[in-house]
Amino acid sequence: MLINQFLLLGAVLFCIGVYGVLARRNAVLVLMSIEIILNAVNLNFIAFALRNNNIDGQVFALYIIAVAAAEVGVGLAIVLLIYRNRRSIALEDLSAMKG
Amino acid sequence: MMLATETAEALGGVSNAGWFLQNAWLIAVIPAVAFWIIILFGKKLPMKGAEVGITAMFASFVLACGTVVQWVQRVDDTRGAEHGAFRALFSVGRSAVGRAAENGGGHETRAYVEPVIHQWTWWQAGGHKFTIGTHLDGLSVTLLVLVSFIATLIQIYSTAYVRGDRRYTHFFASLTLFAAGMLAMVSAESTILLLLGWEIMGLCSFMLIGHWWEEYPNARAALKAFFTVRTGDVGLLIGISILYFASNSWIQEHIPGQNGFSIQGISEWAQSGDGTHTVLLVAAVALFIAAIGKSGQFPLHTWLPDAMAGPTPVSALLHSSTMVVAGVYLVARLYPVFYSGFSIASGGLNPMALIGGITILISGILALVQVDIKKVLAYSTVGQLGYMIMGLGVGAWTPAVFHIFTHAFFKACLFLGAGSVSHSASHHSFDMKKDMGGLWRKMPITFTTFIISTLALCGVFPLAGFFSKDEIIDNAGHNGFQAFQVIGLLGAALTALYMSRCVYLTFFGKPRGASAGVHHEVHDEDEVHAMAQAMGRHAQTAGGTDLEGAELEAEHAGGHDTHEGPHESEWQITVPLILLAIGAVAAGWINAAAWHVENFTEWTEPGLRAGISAFPELQHAGFSWAKASLSVFIVIAALVVGTWFSRAFYSEHRFEGFTKRHRFARGIYGFVWNKYYLDALYERVIVAGIAGPIARAAYWFNQTVIDAVVNNIGIGGKLTGRWVYRNVDQRVVDGAVNGTGYVSEESGGLLRGVQTGKVQQYGALLFGAAAIGALILVITVGS
Amino acid sequence: MYAALVAQNVFFGIIAAVMIGGALRVVTTKNVVHAALWLVVVLAGAAGQFILLSAEFVATTQVLVYVGAIVVLFLFGTMLTRSRHGTDEDLTLRQWPLAAFVSILLLGIMAYVLIDAFSDDKLPDESALLVDNTAAISDAIFKPYLIPFWALSFVLLAALVGAIVLARRD
C-alpha cells in the first residue's frame, strides 16, 4: 500500500471537514465536522506511525481521541448554554455585531 | 555721546605737545556745557544766562590763546627760528625764512610741523571706526582764537543790544551753542565731527536769524537761509562719503590707526597721488558745492542778505566773521583734495577761482544799490568771501587764510557799528536814506571805528585789509591767473565805491528821519515792523493791527528818553567796537610782507615733509612796492570818486532823475535792484515750479501710477486668493482631504466585511490564508 | 502475500469510498440526526483503516470512544437543542460556495504537496508494530509519554467538571 493512499484520504476528509465547519449553520453540525477533521488527522498519524515503524504516532492518535472526547463534551455543554440563552444555535444568529 | 571705548590715540608727536594743545577739546566743550546750563537754568540767573555765556566764551578764548602760544613754540622748535612767540608776533625784523623770500618770489622750503591730533573712538562697527577728537595746526589755532575772541565781544555787545528782548536767554543760549559748534568744527580731526559742527552752525543760524519769528519776513529769511545752505550740504555729505570710501584702504595701509574719516589721512592720501584724479575732482566739486552754500557764493548767495533779518549781533558773528567762513575753512582744511582735484598747480581756469571771481563782481555791484546798511555789509561779506575762495582757487592759500583772520575783525566791527547806529540813533531802523545822516558828530566812537574798518576793508595801507587782500590779488597774478588779478582789482574798486557811499549816507550830510530826532507818526508798516522787532513785541503781520503805531511809540518812548536825539551808545557796545578796530589796524602786521614779516605764514602754512606729505607745495609771490602801490592807488581813487559822487547825488541832488531820463540806465538799475532776478528765478521758477506743477505731477504719479500698482497688486492678490480658494483649496486640497476620508470610509466599509463576528467567516479566512500561505511556501521553497 | 496486499488495497478502497461518501453526507444532509448517523459511518470507517494500518488498539479505542460515546453525546446535544425535528431547517449557510472554494483550494494544495513528497513511498509489508501492538502502546504511554497521559487525565477531568458546570440549570 502506498502511504499516499492514506494521506490523500486524510486530506480529502480534512477538506470535507473544513467545508463542513465553514458552511454549516447548526453548531452541532460544526462540531461534527470538527470530528471529521480530527479523524483525518488521526489517520495521518497512524499512517506515519506505520511508515516510520514508530509507535509514537499511535500514541498520539490515542491522545487525540481522548482530547476530542473532552472537547466534544465541553463543546456541547456550551452549545446547550447558548441554546438556553439565545433560543437558537444557528451560528449566524449568534453574532451580536451590527454589520 | 557715549565714549564706548576711550582709547586716546595720538598722532604726530603729541606727547611732547603742550598742555593747551593736548586739551584743546575743552575749547569746544566749555561752550557746549554752557549752552545746556543756559537752557536749563538761564532764566533764573541774575543776568538771565548772559553771564554764563560770556564767561564760557572768555574761558574758551583764554584756552585758545594758550594753544596759539604753544603752537608757535612748536613751530619754532621744529623749524629752528630764532625768536620766541610773543616777540615775533609784532616783530618788524626779518625772520630767518624771510631772508630767502627777499630774492623775489619762488617758494621757500619749510619744514613740516606735525599737527597735534588727539582721538577717542566712540563707536566701532564692522571694521569702521568713528572717532572724535582734535586736530590742531596753524589753521585751526588761528580760527579757534578768532572765533572765541569775537564771540566773547559779541556776547558783551548783546547784553546791551537785545536788552529786554522776549527771548533774551534763548538768544544767548543759541549764540553759545553756535560758538561750540564752530569751535568743534575748526578743531575737528575727522570729517564726521566737521560735519557735526557744520550742521550745528546751520541750526543755530536758523534759530538766530528767525529769533523774532513772529514777524513773517524773519521766519521766511531763516527758512531761506537754512534751505539754501542745505542745498549745499548735500555736497558735503557726498564729498565726505566719496573721500571715505576712496581713501580708506590707502589710509589704513599707510597710517596705522586712522581711517577714511581722518582729515590728516585724507590730506596725505590726496597728496600722495595714489588717488585717481576723477575721484578727487568729484569729491572736490561736491565739497565745493557745500562751501558755495555756506559761504554765500554765486549762485547760492541769495540767503546772506536776507539773513540780515536777524539781530545785528547775529549778523556780526555768524554772517560776517565766523560762520560764513566755514566754507572757506573747509576748502582750506582739505586743501590737498582741491589742489589735486582742480589741478590748481597747472594754472588753468578752475571752478573755485571762477566762482570766487564772479561772486566778487556781482556782490560789489549789488552793494551799490542797497538802502539798508546791513545789506550793504552783507554783500560786502559775500564779496570778501569771494576773495577768499578765489584766493584758494589760485593757490594763494596763506593769503586767503590770512584774509579770514583780518576780515573777521573789520567786518565784525562794521556790523557792530551799524548796530550801534540803529540802537542809539536811528530808532532801530537800518534804512540809510530815511533815518541816518550827519551822525559823525553825535557818535564819535562809532564813527571812528567805522571809518577805520572801512579803510581796512578797502585795503588801504597800513591797515589789515591791505596785507591780506592785496596778497590774494598779488598771488593770483604770480600763479598765472592774470584774469583773476584784474577781477580782484575791480572788486577792490567796487568795495571802495559802495563803502564810501555807505559811510556818506550814514554819517555825513544832513540828518534825516529818526537821526534828526523826528518822531513822526509811526503809520508806515515797515517802521512798525522795525520798531516792533527791536522792542521784541508782537506786531501786525500782513493784515490786522494788534498794536497801533501810536501805542508803540508811547511804549517806546517809555523805554528811553527819545527826545534826546542820536547819541553815542553805552560801553557794552563801544568797547567791543574799539577792540575790533584795534584788531583791524594791528592784525595785518603779523604778516606784513612789505617788511618781510611772515610770521602768520610761518605759523599756519604747513610745510613740506619727507615721505608722505600732507600739503602741496605752494608758490609765494614776492612783495613789490610797485604792485602794492597800484592797488592802493586804485582804491584811494575809488574812495574819492565814491565820496564825491555820494555827496553830489545825495546832498546836492545833482544827478537826480538820471534813471528817469535814460531808459537804459533805468533798465540796468532795475536789473541790479532786483538782484539780477536771481531771487525771482529761485523762488518763483525753481521753488514754485517744484511746489506747483512738479509737486502736482508727482502727486498725480503717486496716486495714479504707484498707488495703482499697489492697488492692483492688492486686487490681484484678492482675485488670486479667490481662485486659489475655489480651485486649489476647495477642489484640490479639500478634495484630497475629503477623498482620503471617502477612501477610508469605503475601504473601511469594505474591510468591515471581514469583521462580521461570524465565526465561520473567520474560519474561512483562516483556512484560506493558510492555504495560500502553503501555496506560497510550496512555490518559493520549491518542490 | 500478494493476495494479502491486494486484499488490503481492495478493502482500503471500499472503506475509503464509504468514508468519503459518509463525510460528504455529514456536511450536506439536511437532517441533523442523519448527519450524526453518517458520522458514525465515517468514524467506523476510520477504525477500519486503523486496522489496515496495524493499529488495533487505536481502532478499538476509536470505536469505543468515538462511535460509542461521542456520537451519543452528539445525539443528546441534538436532542436538547433542537427546536423541531425533521428536515425543515436549512442547515447550510448561504456562503457555502466560499467554504467550498476554500476547502477545494486547501485540498488542491495538500494533494499536490503530498503527491510531490510521498509519491511512491510504500508502507512496509510487515511491521514490528503488529507484534504486541497493545503492549507497545502501553509501554510508550507509561514510559516516554507519561506526563502527557497525566495531563490528558486532567484535561478530561476539567472537561467533565466544566461540562457539568456549564450545563447545569441554576
mmCIF file of N, CA, C and O in Angstrom, chain B residues 75 83 139-140 148 152-153 226 235 329 381 426 494 535 615 735:
data_model
loop_
_atom_site.group_PDB
_atom_site.id
_atom_site.type_symbol
_atom_site.label_atom_id
_atom_site.label_comp_id
_atom_site.label_asym_id
_atom_site.label_seq_id
_atom_site.Cartn_x
_atom_site.Cartn_y
_atom_site.Cartn_z
ATOM 1 N N VAL B 75 56.132 125.414 16.400
ATOM 2 C CA VAL B 75 56.656 125.715 15.068
ATOM 3 C C VAL B 75 58.116 126.144 15.164
ATOM 4 O O VAL B 75 58.970 125.683 14.406
ATOM 5 N N HIS B 83 63.417 133.726 17.102
ATOM 6 C CA HIS B 83 62.707 134.461 18.140
ATOM 7 C C HIS B 83 61.572 133.667 18.733
ATOM 8 O O HIS B 83 61.016 132.769 18.128
ATOM 9 N N LEU B 139 46.169 126.548 11.149
ATOM 10 C CA LEU B 139 44.857 126.977 10.661
ATOM 11 C C LEU B 139 43.812 126.881 11.775
ATOM 12 O O LEU B 139 43.052 127.829 12.025
ATOM 13 N N SER B 140 43.772 125.729 12.454
ATOM 14 C CA SER B 140 42.740 125.587 13.489
ATOM 15 C C SER B 140 42.976 126.541 14.628
ATOM 16 O O SER B 140 42.045 127.130 15.167
ATOM 17 N N SER B 148 36.624 132.532 19.242
ATOM 18 C CA SER B 148 36.324 132.738 20.655
ATOM 19 C C SER B 148 36.413 134.221 21.015
ATOM 20 O O SER B 148 35.588 134.733 21.778
ATOM 21 N N THR B 152 33.145 136.316 22.241
ATOM 22 C CA THR B 152 33.103 136.981 23.558
ATOM 23 C C THR B 152 32.645 138.428 23.424
ATOM 24 O O THR B 152 31.739 138.884 24.123
ATOM 25 N N LEU B 153 33.258 139.152 22.456
ATOM 26 C CA LEU B 153 32.883 140.544 22.267
ATOM 27 C C LEU B 153 31.412 140.683 21.889
ATOM 28 O O LEU B 153 30.695 141.561 22.388
ATOM 29 N N PHE B 226 18.320 128.546 5.725
ATOM 30 C CA PHE B 226 18.511 127.133 6.037
ATOM 31 C C PHE B 226 18.461 126.272 4.789
ATOM 32 O O PHE B 226 19.295 125.394 4.571
ATOM 33 N N GLY B 235 26.195 118.366 -0.948
ATOM 34 C CA GLY B 235 27.553 118.199 -1.451
ATOM 35 C C GLY B 235 28.515 117.774 -0.359
ATOM 36 O O GLY B 235 29.408 116.950 -0.589
ATOM 37 N N TYR B 329 36.921 127.694 5.266
ATOM 38 C CA TYR B 329 37.728 126.827 6.141
ATOM 39 C C TYR B 329 37.744 125.408 5.629
ATOM 40 O O TYR B 329 38.782 124.720 5.666
ATOM 41 N N THR B 381 30.313 141.258 2.632
ATOM 42 C CA THR B 381 30.781 139.963 3.148
ATOM 43 C C THR B 381 30.845 138.936 2.039
ATOM 44 O O THR B 381 31.822 138.188 1.917
ATOM 45 N N SER B 426 19.107 155.759 15.001
ATOM 46 C CA SER B 426 18.040 155.757 14.008
ATOM 47 C C SER B 426 16.812 154.977 14.458
ATOM 48 O O SER B 426 16.023 154.548 13.637
ATOM 49 N N LEU B 494 35.248 148.442 -6.513
ATOM 50 C CA LEU B 494 33.822 148.428 -6.185
ATOM 51 C C LEU B 494 33.611 148.539 -4.681
ATOM 52 O O LEU B 494 32.731 149.275 -4.209
ATOM 53 N N MET B 535 11.821 146.100 19.771
ATOM 54 C CA MET B 535 11.264 146.037 21.100
ATOM 55 C C MET B 535 10.830 144.640 21.459
ATOM 56 O O MET B 535 10.415 144.386 22.570
ATOM 57 N N PHE B 615 50.535 118.389 2.431
ATOM 58 C CA PHE B 615 50.156 119.701 1.941
ATOM 59 C C PHE B 615 50.934 119.964 0.658
ATOM 60 O O PHE B 615 52.096 119.611 0.543
ATOM 61 N N GLY B 735 -10.539 68.402 -1.670
ATOM 62 C CA GLY B 735 -10.867 67.157 -2.356
ATOM 63 C C GLY B 735 -9.981 66.022 -1.878
ATOM 64 O O GLY B 735 -10.462 64.924 -1.598
#
